[in-house]
Amino acid sequence: MNKKQRNALITLLVGAIIWFAPVPEGVTGVAWHLAAVFIATVVGFILQPLPIGAVAFIAITFSTLSGLLKVGDALSGYGNSTIWLIVCAFLYSRGFIKSGLGKRIAFGIIKAIGKSALSLGYAIAFSELIISPATPSATARGGGIMYPIVRSLAGALGSEPNETAKKIGTYLMQVGYHCDAVTCTMFVTSMAGNPLCVALAAKTLGVEITWMGWASAAIVPGLLSLLLVPLVMLKLTKPELVSIPDAKHLAQKELDAMGPMSRSEKYLTVVFLGSLFFWATSGLTHIGATPVAMAAVCVMIIFDVINWKDVLSEKGAWDAMFWMGSLMTLASALAKSGIIKWMANSAGSAISSLGLGWVASALILLLFYTYIHYCFASVTARISALYAAFIAVSVAVGAPPLMTAIIFGIFADVPISLTHYGNGCAPIYYGAGYVSQSEWWKNGFVMTTITTLIYLTIGAAWWKVIGLW
C-alpha cells in the first residue's frame, strides 16, 4: 500500500467512524452524517490522497448520491458571490502580470524601500493597514488589490512557485495573507462580516457598537499583531533572500528596460483605480465587491489587457472554484442542519454549569469560538451561526455586554489565518503555489495563536484603560 492509498483509507475510515457512531440527542441523522462528510473532507484536504479539488468534488457527489443534499443545493456553492470574487481576483492578477503593470509597481516598491525581505514585509503590512478601513471586503482587498502586487514582487526578485518559492516568494505570500487577516480585526469596515456583528449585538444584547468603539478597542493589539507578522513569518518561512543590498540599482535598471507605460498598463491602471473607488464606496453605491470585480475583468477583456484564452488557462482560478465552492456548500449545509448551533449551546451549557466566574467562562467560550473556525469556509457564515449564541451565553455568566460584543466581533476575524480556506482571500494566496498546505496550516496556527494571546493580554489591559470593562 503506497502513501496515497494509505491516506485515502484513513480519510474514509474517519468519515465512516463518525457516520456510524451513535447520533447524539438533539441532532438529526442528516446533520450528523453531514458532519461526517465535512470532517472526512477536511482530513482529505490535510492528507491529500487526491488533489483537494478532487477530494471536495467527491465529497459533494457522495452527499448528493446519499441523499444528504439535493443536486441544486450541492451545486449552490459554485454560485456563491465570494467564489466568483476569488475567480475574478485570479484573473485580475493575470492582467497585472501580462500587462507588466504588476512588475512596474513591484520594482517601484523595491526601488523605494526594498533593502531587505523584512522591509518589503512591512511595506505590505503598511499598505494593508492604509486601505483596510475603506475596503469592506477582505477578499477584494487581499485578493484584488494586494495579491497581484505581492505576486509581482516575488516574481521581480526571481522567486516563482515550487523550485524558487523559498527564495522570498513564500515569505511575501504569507506576510500578505496574514496581514490581510489581522487588518480584518481592526475596523468595522475592513471585513464584510463585521457589520453583521454590529447588527446582531444590537438585536441580541441591545448594545451599540460604533465604528470608533470597535477601532479604539482593536487599534493597540491590532497594530502590535500587524507589526509582528513580518517578523514572525521571517522566522517561520526563512527566506533565502534576506538582504537585498543592490535593490535600488536592480530596480532602476529593470524600470529603465521596461520603458514608458504600455497601452495595456494604462488601461489597467484606470481599471485598478476604478475598482478601488467602487470597493471603498460600496456603502454608498450599494454595489457589491463581486460585481465590481466582474466588471473589471470584462473591461480588461474588452480592451485586450487579457483575452479569453487567458481566462481559460488560469488554472488556479478554476481549481479554487472547485474546492472552495464544494467546501462552502458543505459548510453552509452543516450550519443550516443545526449541528453547529447544537455544539455551541452544549458548550455554553457545560461551561455555565462549572461556575468558574465570568472571566474564565468567557475565555473558554472565546477560545472555542476561535478554533472552531477549522469547520468553516466563511467568516460571515460562522458569525451567522455562532456570534449571537456566544455573546448571549457570555453575558449570561456575567461578562460586560459591550465588551463582549466587540471582543467576539474581533475574534470572528482572528482565526482567518488558520487554514487555506479561512476566508475568500485564502484560496487566492494559496493558489499561487508558493506555500504547501502543511506549511500553511502550521504558520496559520502559530499566527492565530500569537494574535489571540496579544488580544487577550495586551488587548485586555488596553480595554481596561479605555474603560471597556
CSV table of C-alpha atoms in Angstrom, one decimal:
chain,number,residue,atom,x,y,z
A,1,MET,CA,0.0,0.0,0.0
A,2,ASN,CA,1.5,3.3,-1.1
A,3,LYS,CA,1.2,6.6,0.8
A,4,LYS,CA,-1.7,7.9,-1.2
A,5,GLN,CA,-3.7,4.7,-0.8
A,6,ARG,CA,-3.0,4.7,3.0
A,7,ASN,CA,-4.1,8.4,3.2
A,8,ALA,CA,-7.3,7.6,1.3
A,9,LEU,CA,-8.1,4.7,3.7
A,10,ILE,CA,-7.5,7.0,6.7
A,11,THR,CA,-9.8,9.6,5.2
A,12,LEU,CA,-12.6,7.0,4.5
A,13,LEU,CA,-12.2,5.5,8.0
A,14,VAL,CA,-12.5,8.8,9.8
A,15,GLY,CA,-15.7,9.5,7.8
A,16,ALA,CA,-17.1,6.0,8.4
A,17,ILE,CA,-16.4,6.0,12.1
A,18,ILE,CA,-18.3,9.3,12.6
A,19,TRP,CA,-21.1,8.3,10.2
A,20,PHE,CA,-21.9,5.0,12.0
A,21,ALA,CA,-21.3,6.4,15.5
A,22,PRO,CA,-24.5,6.9,17.7
A,23,VAL,CA,-26.3,10.1,16.8
A,24,PRO,CA,-26.3,12.4,19.9
A,25,GLU,CA,-29.6,13.6,21.3
A,26,GLY,CA,-30.7,16.8,19.8
A,27,VAL,CA,-29.0,16.2,16.5
A,28,THR,CA,-30.7,14.8,13.4
A,29,GLY,CA,-29.3,11.9,11.4
A,30,VAL,CA,-28.8,14.1,8.4
A,31,ALA,CA,-26.9,16.7,10.4
A,32,TRP,CA,-24.6,14.0,11.9
A,33,HIS,CA,-23.9,12.4,8.5
A,34,LEU,CA,-23.2,15.9,7.0
A,35,ALA,CA,-20.7,16.4,9.8
A,36,ALA,CA,-19.1,13.0,9.0
A,37,VAL,CA,-18.7,14.1,5.3
A,38,PHE,CA,-17.3,17.5,6.2
A,39,ILE,CA,-14.8,16.2,8.7
A,40,ALA,CA,-13.7,13.5,6.3
A,41,THR,CA,-13.3,16.2,3.6
A,42,VAL,CA,-11.1,18.3,5.8
A,43,VAL,CA,-9.0,15.2,6.7
A,44,GLY,CA,-8.7,14.6,2.9
A,45,PHE,CA,-7.5,18.1,2.5
A,46,ILE,CA,-4.8,17.5,5.1
A,47,LEU,CA,-3.7,14.1,3.8
A,48,GLN,CA,-4.3,14.7,0.1
A,49,PRO,CA,-4.8,11.2,-1.3
A,50,LEU,CA,-6.0,13.2,-4.3
A,51,PRO,CA,-5.7,16.9,-5.2
A,52,ILE,CA,-8.0,18.9,-2.9
A,53,GLY,CA,-10.3,19.9,-5.8
A,54,ALA,CA,-11.0,16.2,-6.4
A,55,VAL,CA,-11.5,15.4,-2.7
A,56,ALA,CA,-14.0,18.3,-2.4
A,57,PHE,CA,-15.9,17.3,-5.6
A,58,ILE,CA,-16.1,13.6,-4.5
A,59,ALA,CA,-17.5,14.8,-1.1
A,60,ILE,CA,-20.2,16.8,-2.9
A,61,THR,CA,-21.0,14.0,-5.2
A,62,PHE,CA,-21.3,11.5,-2.3
A,63,SER,CA,-23.6,13.9,-0.4
A,64,THR,CA,-25.9,14.0,-3.4
A,65,LEU,CA,-25.9,10.3,-4.1
A,66,SER,CA,-26.5,9.5,-0.4
A,67,GLY,CA,-29.5,11.9,-0.2
A,68,LEU,CA,-27.9,14.4,2.2
A,69,LEU,CA,-28.1,17.2,-0.3
A,70,LYS,CA,-30.3,17.9,-3.3
A,71,VAL,CA,-28.4,18.5,-6.6
A,72,GLY,CA,-29.3,22.2,-6.6
A,73,ASP,CA,-28.1,22.6,-3.0
A,74,ALA,CA,-25.0,20.6,-3.7
A,75,LEU,CA,-24.0,22.9,-6.6
A,76,SER,CA,-25.1,26.2,-4.8
A,77,GLY,CA,-21.5,26.8,-3.5
A,78,TYR,CA,-20.3,27.3,-7.1
A,79,GLY,CA,-22.7,30.2,-7.5
A,80,ASN,CA,-21.7,31.9,-4.3
A,81,SER,CA,-20.6,35.5,-4.8
A,82,THR,CA,-17.4,35.1,-2.9
A,83,ILE,CA,-16.3,32.2,-5.2
A,84,TRP,CA,-16.7,34.4,-8.2
A,85,LEU,CA,-14.8,37.2,-6.5
A,86,ILE,CA,-12.0,34.7,-5.9
A,87,VAL,CA,-12.0,33.8,-9.6
A,88,CYS,CA,-12.0,37.4,-10.7
A,89,ALA,CA,-9.1,38.1,-8.4
A,90,PHE,CA,-7.0,35.4,-10.1
A,91,LEU,CA,-7.9,37.0,-13.5
A,92,TYR,CA,-7.1,40.4,-12.1
A,93,SER,CA,-3.7,39.2,-11.2
A,94,ARG,CA,-3.3,37.7,-14.7
A,95,GLY,CA,-3.8,41.2,-16.1
A,96,PHE,CA,-1.2,42.6,-13.8
A,97,ILE,CA,1.3,40.0,-14.9
A,98,LYS,CA,0.6,40.0,-18.6
A,99,SER,CA,0.5,43.8,-19.0
A,100,GLY,CA,3.6,44.4,-16.9
A,101,LEU,CA,1.9,46.8,-14.5
A,102,GLY,CA,2.5,44.5,-11.6
A,103,LYS,CA,6.1,44.3,-12.4
A,104,ARG,CA,6.4,48.1,-12.7
A,105,ILE,CA,4.7,48.6,-9.3
A,106,ALA,CA,6.9,45.9,-7.7
A,107,PHE,CA,10.1,47.4,-9.0
A,108,GLY,CA,8.9,50.8,-7.8
A,109,ILE,CA,8.4,49.5,-4.3
A,110,ILE,CA,11.8,47.7,-4.4
A,111,LYS,CA,13.4,50.9,-5.5
A,112,ALA,CA,11.9,52.9,-2.7
A,113,ILE,CA,12.2,50.5,0.3
A,114,GLY,CA,13.4,47.1,-0.9
A,115,LYS,CA,16.6,46.9,1.2
A,116,SER,CA,15.6,43.5,2.7
A,117,ALA,CA,12.8,40.9,2.9
A,118,LEU,CA,11.7,42.5,6.2
A,119,SER,CA,11.4,46.0,4.7
A,120,LEU,CA,9.2,44.5,1.9
A,121,GLY,CA,7.2,42.7,4.5
A,122,TYR,CA,6.5,46.0,6.3
A,123,ALA,CA,5.6,47.7,3.0
A,124,ILE,CA,2.9,45.1,2.5
A,125,ALA,CA,1.7,45.4,6.2
A,126,PHE,CA,1.6,49.2,5.9
A,127,SER,CA,-0.3,49.1,2.6
A,128,GLU,CA,-2.9,46.7,4.1
A,129,LEU,CA,-3.4,49.0,7.1
A,130,ILE,CA,-3.9,52.1,5.0
A,131,ILE,CA,-6.5,50.7,2.7
A,132,SER,CA,-8.3,48.3,5.1
A,133,PRO,CA,-10.7,50.9,6.7
A,134,ALA,CA,-12.0,51.8,3.3
A,135,THR,CA,-12.2,48.3,1.8
A,136,PRO,CA,-15.1,46.3,3.4
A,137,SER,CA,-14.2,43.1,1.5
A,138,ALA,CA,-11.2,41.3,2.7
A,139,THR,CA,-11.2,39.2,-0.5
A,140,ALA,CA,-11.3,42.3,-2.7
A,141,ARG,CA,-8.5,44.0,-0.6
A,142,GLY,CA,-6.3,41.0,-0.2
A,143,GLY,CA,-7.0,39.2,-3.5
A,144,GLY,CA,-7.9,42.0,-5.8
A,145,ILE,CA,-5.5,44.8,-4.6
A,146,MET,CA,-2.6,43.4,-2.6
A,147,TYR,CA,-2.2,39.9,-4.1
A,148,PRO,CA,-1.2,41.0,-7.7
A,149,ILE,CA,1.4,43.4,-6.2
A,150,VAL,CA,2.8,40.7,-3.8
A,151,ARG,CA,2.9,38.2,-6.6
A,152,SER,CA,4.7,40.6,-8.8
A,153,LEU,CA,7.2,41.4,-6.0
A,154,ALA,CA,8.1,37.7,-5.7
A,155,GLY,CA,8.5,37.4,-9.5
A,156,ALA,CA,10.6,40.6,-9.8
A,157,LEU,CA,13.0,39.1,-7.2
A,158,GLY,CA,13.3,35.8,-9.2
A,159,SER,CA,11.1,33.8,-6.9
A,160,GLU,CA,8.5,31.6,-8.7
A,161,PRO,CA,6.2,28.8,-7.4
A,162,ASN,CA,7.8,25.4,-6.5
A,163,GLU,CA,11.6,25.4,-7.2
A,164,THR,CA,12.4,29.0,-6.3
A,165,ALA,CA,9.5,29.7,-3.9
A,166,LYS,CA,11.6,29.7,-0.8
A,167,LYS,CA,13.9,32.4,-2.2
A,168,ILE,CA,11.4,35.1,-1.0
A,169,GLY,CA,8.0,34.3,-2.5
A,170,THR,CA,6.8,32.0,0.3
A,171,TYR,CA,7.6,34.8,2.8
A,172,LEU,CA,5.9,37.5,0.9
A,173,MET,CA,2.8,35.4,0.2
A,174,GLN,CA,2.4,34.5,3.9
A,175,VAL,CA,3.0,38.1,5.0
A,176,GLY,CA,0.4,39.3,2.6
A,177,TYR,CA,-2.2,36.9,3.7
A,178,HIS,CA,-1.7,37.2,7.5
A,179,CYS,CA,-1.6,41.0,7.3
A,180,ASP,CA,-5.0,40.8,5.5
A,181,ALA,CA,-6.3,38.7,8.3
A,182,VAL,CA,-5.1,41.0,11.1
A,183,THR,CA,-6.5,44.1,9.5
A,184,CYS,CA,-9.9,42.4,9.3
A,185,THR,CA,-10.0,42.5,13.1
A,186,MET,CA,-9.3,46.2,13.4
A,187,PHE,CA,-12.2,48.1,11.8
A,188,VAL,CA,-15.9,47.5,11.3
A,189,THR,CA,-15.4,48.4,7.6
A,190,SER,CA,-12.4,46.1,6.9
A,191,MET,CA,-14.4,42.9,6.6
A,192,ALA,CA,-17.8,42.1,5.2
A,193,GLY,CA,-18.9,40.1,8.2
A,194,ASN,CA,-18.1,42.8,10.8
A,195,PRO,CA,-21.2,44.9,10.3
A,196,LEU,CA,-23.3,41.7,10.8
A,197,CYS,CA,-21.7,41.5,14.3
A,198,VAL,CA,-22.8,45.1,14.9
A,199,ALA,CA,-26.4,44.3,13.9
A,200,LEU,CA,-26.5,41.1,15.9
A,201,ALA,CA,-25.1,42.8,19.0
A,202,ALA,CA,-27.8,45.4,18.9
A,203,LYS,CA,-30.5,42.7,18.4
A,204,THR,CA,-29.2,40.2,20.9
A,205,LEU,CA,-27.8,42.4,23.7
A,206,GLY,CA,-29.2,45.9,23.0
A,207,VAL,CA,-25.8,47.4,22.7
A,208,GLU,CA,-24.5,49.8,20.0
A,209,ILE,CA,-21.0,49.1,18.6
A,210,THR,CA,-19.8,52.3,16.9
A,211,TRP,CA,-17.1,52.4,14.2
A,212,MET,CA,-14.8,54.3,16.7
A,213,GLY,CA,-15.7,52.0,19.5
A,214,TRP,CA,-14.6,48.9,17.6
A,215,ALA,CA,-11.5,50.7,16.2
A,216,SER,CA,-10.4,52.1,19.6
A,217,ALA,CA,-10.7,48.6,21.2
A,218,ALA,CA,-8.7,46.9,18.4
A,219,ILE,CA,-6.1,49.6,17.5
A,220,VAL,CA,-3.4,48.8,20.1
A,221,PRO,CA,-3.5,44.9,20.0
A,222,GLY,CA,-4.2,45.0,16.3
A,223,LEU,CA,-1.2,47.2,15.4
A,224,LEU,CA,1.1,45.1,17.6
A,225,SER,CA,-0.2,41.9,15.8
A,226,LEU,CA,0.3,43.6,12.4
A,227,LEU,CA,3.9,44.7,13.3
A,228,LEU,CA,4.7,41.1,14.4
A,229,VAL,CA,3.5,39.4,11.2
A,230,PRO,CA,6.6,40.2,9.0
A,231,LEU,CA,8.9,39.3,11.9
A,232,VAL,CA,7.1,36.0,12.7
A,233,MET,CA,7.0,35.0,9.1
A,234,LEU,CA,10.7,35.8,8.7
A,235,LYS,CA,11.3,33.2,11.4
A,236,LEU,CA,8.8,30.6,10.2
A,237,THR,CA,9.4,30.7,6.4
A,238,LYS,CA,13.1,31.7,6.4
A,239,PRO,CA,13.5,33.3,3.0
A,240,GLU,CA,16.8,32.8,1.3
A,241,LEU,CA,16.9,36.4,0.1
A,242,VAL,CA,17.1,38.2,3.5
A,243,SER,CA,19.1,41.2,2.4
A,244,ILE,CA,18.9,43.0,-1.0
A,245,PRO,CA,21.8,45.4,-0.9
A,246,ASP,CA,21.7,46.3,-4.6
A,247,ALA,CA,17.9,46.6,-4.7
A,248,LYS,CA,17.7,50.2,-5.8
A,249,HIS,CA,20.2,49.7,-8.7
A,250,LEU,CA,18.5,46.5,-9.8
A,251,ALA,CA,15.0,48.1,-9.7
A,252,GLN,CA,16.1,51.2,-11.6
A,253,LYS,CA,17.8,49.0,-14.3
A,254,GLU,CA,14.6,47.0,-14.8
A,255,LEU,CA,12.4,50.1,-14.9
A,256,ASP,CA,14.6,51.6,-17.5
A,257,ALA,CA,14.5,48.4,-19.5
A,258,MET,CA,10.6,48.5,-19.4
A,259,GLY,CA,10.5,52.0,-20.8
A,260,PRO,CA,7.3,54.1,-20.7
A,261,MET,CA,3.9,52.6,-19.7
A,262,SER,CA,2.3,50.5,-22.4
A,263,ARG,CA,-1.3,50.9,-23.6
A,264,SER,CA,-2.4,47.9,-21.6
A,265,GLU,CA,-0.7,49.2,-18.4
A,266,LYS,CA,-2.6,52.5,-18.8
A,267,TYR,CA,-5.9,50.8,-19.3
A,268,LEU,CA,-5.3,48.5,-16.3
A,269,THR,CA,-4.3,51.5,-14.1
A,270,VAL,CA,-7.7,53.1,-14.8
A,271,VAL,CA,-9.4,49.8,-14.1
A,272,PHE,CA,-7.5,49.3,-10.9
A,273,LEU,CA,-8.2,52.8,-9.6
A,274,GLY,CA,-11.8,52.4,-10.5
A,275,SER,CA,-12.1,49.2,-8.6
A,276,LEU,CA,-10.5,50.8,-5.6
A,277,PHE,CA,-13.1,53.6,-5.7
A,278,PHE,CA,-16.1,51.3,-6.0
A,279,TRP,CA,-14.9,48.9,-3.4
A,280,ALA,CA,-14.2,51.8,-1.0
A,281,THR,CA,-17.6,53.4,-1.6
A,282,SER,CA,-19.8,50.2,-1.6
A,283,GLY,CA,-21.6,51.5,1.4
A,284,LEU,CA,-22.8,54.5,-0.6
A,285,THR,CA,-23.2,52.9,-4.1
A,286,HIS,CA,-24.6,49.6,-2.8
A,287,ILE,CA,-22.6,47.8,-5.5
A,288,GLY,CA,-21.0,44.7,-4.1
A,289,ALA,CA,-17.3,43.7,-4.4
A,290,THR,CA,-18.1,40.8,-6.7
A,291,PRO,CA,-19.9,42.9,-9.4
A,292,VAL,CA,-17.1,45.4,-9.3
A,293,ALA,CA,-14.5,42.7,-9.9
A,294,MET,CA,-16.6,41.1,-12.6
A,295,ALA,CA,-16.9,44.5,-14.4
A,296,ALA,CA,-13.1,44.9,-14.1
A,297,VAL,CA,-12.5,41.6,-15.8
A,298,CYS,CA,-14.9,42.5,-18.5
A,299,VAL,CA,-13.2,45.8,-19.2
A,300,MET,CA,-9.8,44.1,-19.3
A,301,ILE,CA,-11.1,41.6,-21.9
A,302,ILE,CA,-12.8,44.4,-24.0
A,303,PHE,CA,-9.5,46.4,-24.1
A,304,ASP,CA,-7.4,43.4,-24.6
A,305,VAL,CA,-5.4,43.6,-21.4
A,306,ILE,CA,-6.2,39.9,-21.1
A,307,ASN,CA,-8.1,37.7,-23.6
A,308,TRP,CA,-10.4,34.8,-23.3
A,309,LYS,CA,-7.6,32.3,-23.7
A,310,ASP,CA,-6.0,33.8,-20.6
A,311,VAL,CA,-9.3,33.3,-18.8
A,312,LEU,CA,-9.5,29.7,-19.7
A,313,SER,CA,-5.8,29.0,-18.9
A,314,GLU,CA,-6.0,30.5,-15.4
A,315,LYS,CA,-6.0,27.0,-13.8
A,316,GLY,CA,-5.6,28.4,-10.2
A,317,ALA,CA,-9.0,30.2,-10.5
A,318,TRP,CA,-10.9,27.1,-11.6
A,319,ASP,CA,-9.2,24.8,-9.2
A,320,ALA,CA,-10.0,27.2,-6.3
A,321,MET,CA,-13.6,27.4,-7.6
A,322,PHE,CA,-14.0,23.6,-7.4
A,323,TRP,CA,-12.6,23.0,-4.0
A,324,MET,CA,-13.7,26.2,-2.3
A,325,GLY,CA,-17.2,26.0,-3.8
A,326,SER,CA,-17.6,22.4,-2.6
A,327,LEU,CA,-16.4,23.3,0.8
A,328,MET,CA,-18.7,26.3,1.1
A,329,THR,CA,-21.6,24.1,0.2
A,330,LEU,CA,-20.8,21.6,2.9
A,331,ALA,CA,-20.1,24.2,5.5
A,332,SER,CA,-23.3,26.0,4.7
A,333,ALA,CA,-25.3,22.8,4.8
A,334,LEU,CA,-23.7,21.9,8.1
A,335,ALA,CA,-24.6,25.3,9.6
A,336,LYS,CA,-28.2,25.0,8.4
A,337,SER,CA,-28.5,21.5,9.8
A,338,GLY,CA,-28.3,22.9,13.3
A,339,ILE,CA,-25.4,20.8,14.5
A,340,ILE,CA,-23.1,23.8,14.9
A,341,LYS,CA,-25.7,25.6,17.0
A,342,TRP,CA,-26.1,22.4,19.0
A,343,MET,CA,-22.4,22.3,19.6
A,344,ALA,CA,-22.4,26.0,20.7
A,345,ASN,CA,-25.4,25.5,23.0
A,346,SER,CA,-23.9,22.4,24.5
A,347,ALA,CA,-20.6,24.1,25.1
A,348,GLY,CA,-22.3,27.1,26.6
A,349,SER,CA,-24.4,25.0,29.0
A,350,ALA,CA,-21.4,22.9,30.1
A,351,ILE,CA,-19.3,25.9,30.8
A,352,SER,CA,-22.0,27.8,32.6
A,353,SER,CA,-22.6,24.8,34.9
A,354,LEU,CA,-19.0,24.8,36.0
A,355,GLY,CA,-19.4,28.1,38.0
A,356,LEU,CA,-16.0,29.4,37.0
A,357,GLY,CA,-16.8,33.1,37.1
A,358,TRP,CA,-17.4,35.2,34.0
A,359,VAL,CA,-13.8,35.8,33.1
A,360,ALA,CA,-12.8,32.1,32.9
A,361,SER,CA,-16.2,31.1,31.4
A,362,ALA,CA,-16.0,33.8,28.7
A,363,LEU,CA,-12.4,32.9,27.9
A,364,ILE,CA,-13.2,29.3,27.4
A,365,LEU,CA,-16.1,30.2,25.1
A,366,LEU,CA,-13.9,32.7,23.2
A,367,LEU,CA,-11.2,30.1,22.5
A,368,PHE,CA,-13.8,27.5,21.4
A,369,TYR,CA,-15.4,30.1,19.2
A,370,THR,CA,-12.0,30.9,17.7
A,371,TYR,CA,-10.6,27.5,16.9
A,372,ILE,CA,-13.9,26.0,15.7
A,373,HIS,CA,-13.2,28.1,12.6
A,374,TYR,CA,-11.5,24.9,11.2
A,375,CYS,CA,-15.1,23.9,10.5
A,376,PHE,CA,-16.0,27.0,8.5
A,377,ALA,CA,-15.1,28.2,5.0
A,378,SER,CA,-16.7,31.6,5.6
A,379,VAL,CA,-16.3,34.1,8.4
A,380,THR,CA,-19.7,35.5,7.7
A,381,ALA,CA,-21.2,32.0,7.9
A,382,ARG,CA,-19.5,31.5,11.3
A,383,ILE,CA,-20.8,34.8,12.6
A,384,SER,CA,-24.3,33.9,11.4
A,385,ALA,CA,-24.2,30.5,13.1
A,386,LEU,CA,-22.4,31.3,16.4
A,387,TYR,CA,-22.0,35.0,17.2
A,388,ALA,CA,-25.4,35.7,18.8
A,389,ALA,CA,-25.4,32.5,20.8
A,390,PHE,CA,-21.9,33.0,22.2
A,391,ILE,CA,-22.4,36.6,23.2
A,392,ALA,CA,-25.7,35.8,24.9
A,393,VAL,CA,-24.1,33.0,26.9
A,394,SER,CA,-21.1,35.1,27.9
A,395,VAL,CA,-23.3,37.9,29.1
A,396,ALA,CA,-25.5,35.4,31.0
A,397,VAL,CA,-22.4,34.3,33.0
A,398,GLY,CA,-21.6,38.0,33.9
A,399,ALA,CA,-19.4,39.4,31.1
A,400,PRO,CA,-19.9,43.1,30.3
A,401,PRO,CA,-22.3,43.4,27.3
A,402,LEU,CA,-20.4,46.0,25.2
A,403,MET,CA,-17.0,44.5,25.7
A,404,THR,CA,-18.4,41.0,24.9
A,405,ALA,CA,-20.0,42.2,21.7
A,406,ILE,CA,-16.8,43.9,20.5
A,407,ILE,CA,-14.4,41.1,21.5
A,408,PHE,CA,-16.4,38.4,19.9
A,409,GLY,CA,-16.7,40.6,16.8
A,410,ILE,CA,-12.9,40.9,16.7
A,411,PHE,CA,-12.4,37.2,17.3
A,412,ALA,CA,-14.7,36.4,14.4
A,413,ASP,CA,-11.7,37.5,12.3
A,414,VAL,CA,-8.7,36.4,14.3
A,415,PRO,CA,-8.8,32.8,13.1
A,416,ILE,CA,-8.9,33.7,9.4
A,417,SER,CA,-5.2,32.8,9.4
A,418,LEU,CA,-5.8,29.1,10.4
A,419,THR,CA,-6.5,27.5,7.1
A,420,HIS,CA,-6.2,27.9,3.3
A,421,TYR,CA,-10.0,28.2,3.2
A,422,GLY,CA,-10.3,30.6,6.2
A,423,ASN,CA,-11.8,33.3,4.1
A,424,GLY,CA,-12.2,34.3,0.5
A,425,CYS,CA,-8.7,35.7,0.2
A,426,ALA,CA,-7.1,32.4,1.3
A,427,PRO,CA,-7.6,30.4,-1.9
A,428,ILE,CA,-6.1,33.2,-3.9
A,429,TYR,CA,-2.8,33.4,-2.0
A,430,TYR,CA,-2.7,29.6,-1.6
A,431,GLY,CA,-3.5,29.1,-5.2
A,432,ALA,CA,-0.3,30.9,-6.2
A,433,GLY,CA,1.6,27.7,-5.4
A,434,TYR,CA,4.3,29.2,-3.1
A,435,VAL,CA,3.2,27.6,0.2
A,436,SER,CA,2.4,23.9,0.8
A,437,GLN,CA,-0.8,23.1,2.7
A,438,SER,CA,1.1,21.7,5.7
A,439,GLU,CA,3.2,24.8,6.0
A,440,TRP,CA,0.1,27.0,5.6
A,441,TRP,CA,-1.7,25.2,8.4
A,442,LYS,CA,1.4,25.3,10.7
A,443,ASN,CA,2.0,29.0,10.1
A,444,GLY,CA,-1.7,29.8,10.4
A,445,PHE,CA,-2.0,28.1,13.8
A,446,VAL,CA,1.1,29.9,15.1
A,447,MET,CA,-0.1,33.3,13.8
A,448,THR,CA,-3.6,32.8,15.1
A,449,THR,CA,-2.3,31.8,18.5
A,450,ILE,CA,0.0,34.8,18.7
A,451,THR,CA,-2.7,37.2,17.7
A,452,THR,CA,-5.1,35.6,20.2
A,453,LEU,CA,-2.5,35.9,23.0
A,454,ILE,CA,-1.9,39.6,22.1
A,455,TYR,CA,-5.6,40.4,22.2
A,456,LEU,CA,-6.2,38.6,25.4
A,457,THR,CA,-3.2,40.1,27.3
A,458,ILE,CA,-2.1,43.5,26.0
A,459,GLY,CA,-5.6,43.9,24.5
A,460,ALA,CA,-7.3,43.1,27.8
A,461,ALA,CA,-5.0,45.7,29.6
A,462,TRP,CA,-5.9,48.3,26.9
A,463,TRP,CA,-9.6,47.6,27.3
A,464,LYS,CA,-9.2,48.3,31.0
A,465,VAL,CA,-7.5,51.6,30.2
A,466,ILE,CA,-10.3,52.8,27.9
A,467,GLY,CA,-13.0,51.6,30.3
A,468,LEU,CA,-14.4,48.8,28.2
A,469,TRP,CA,-14.5,46.6,31.4
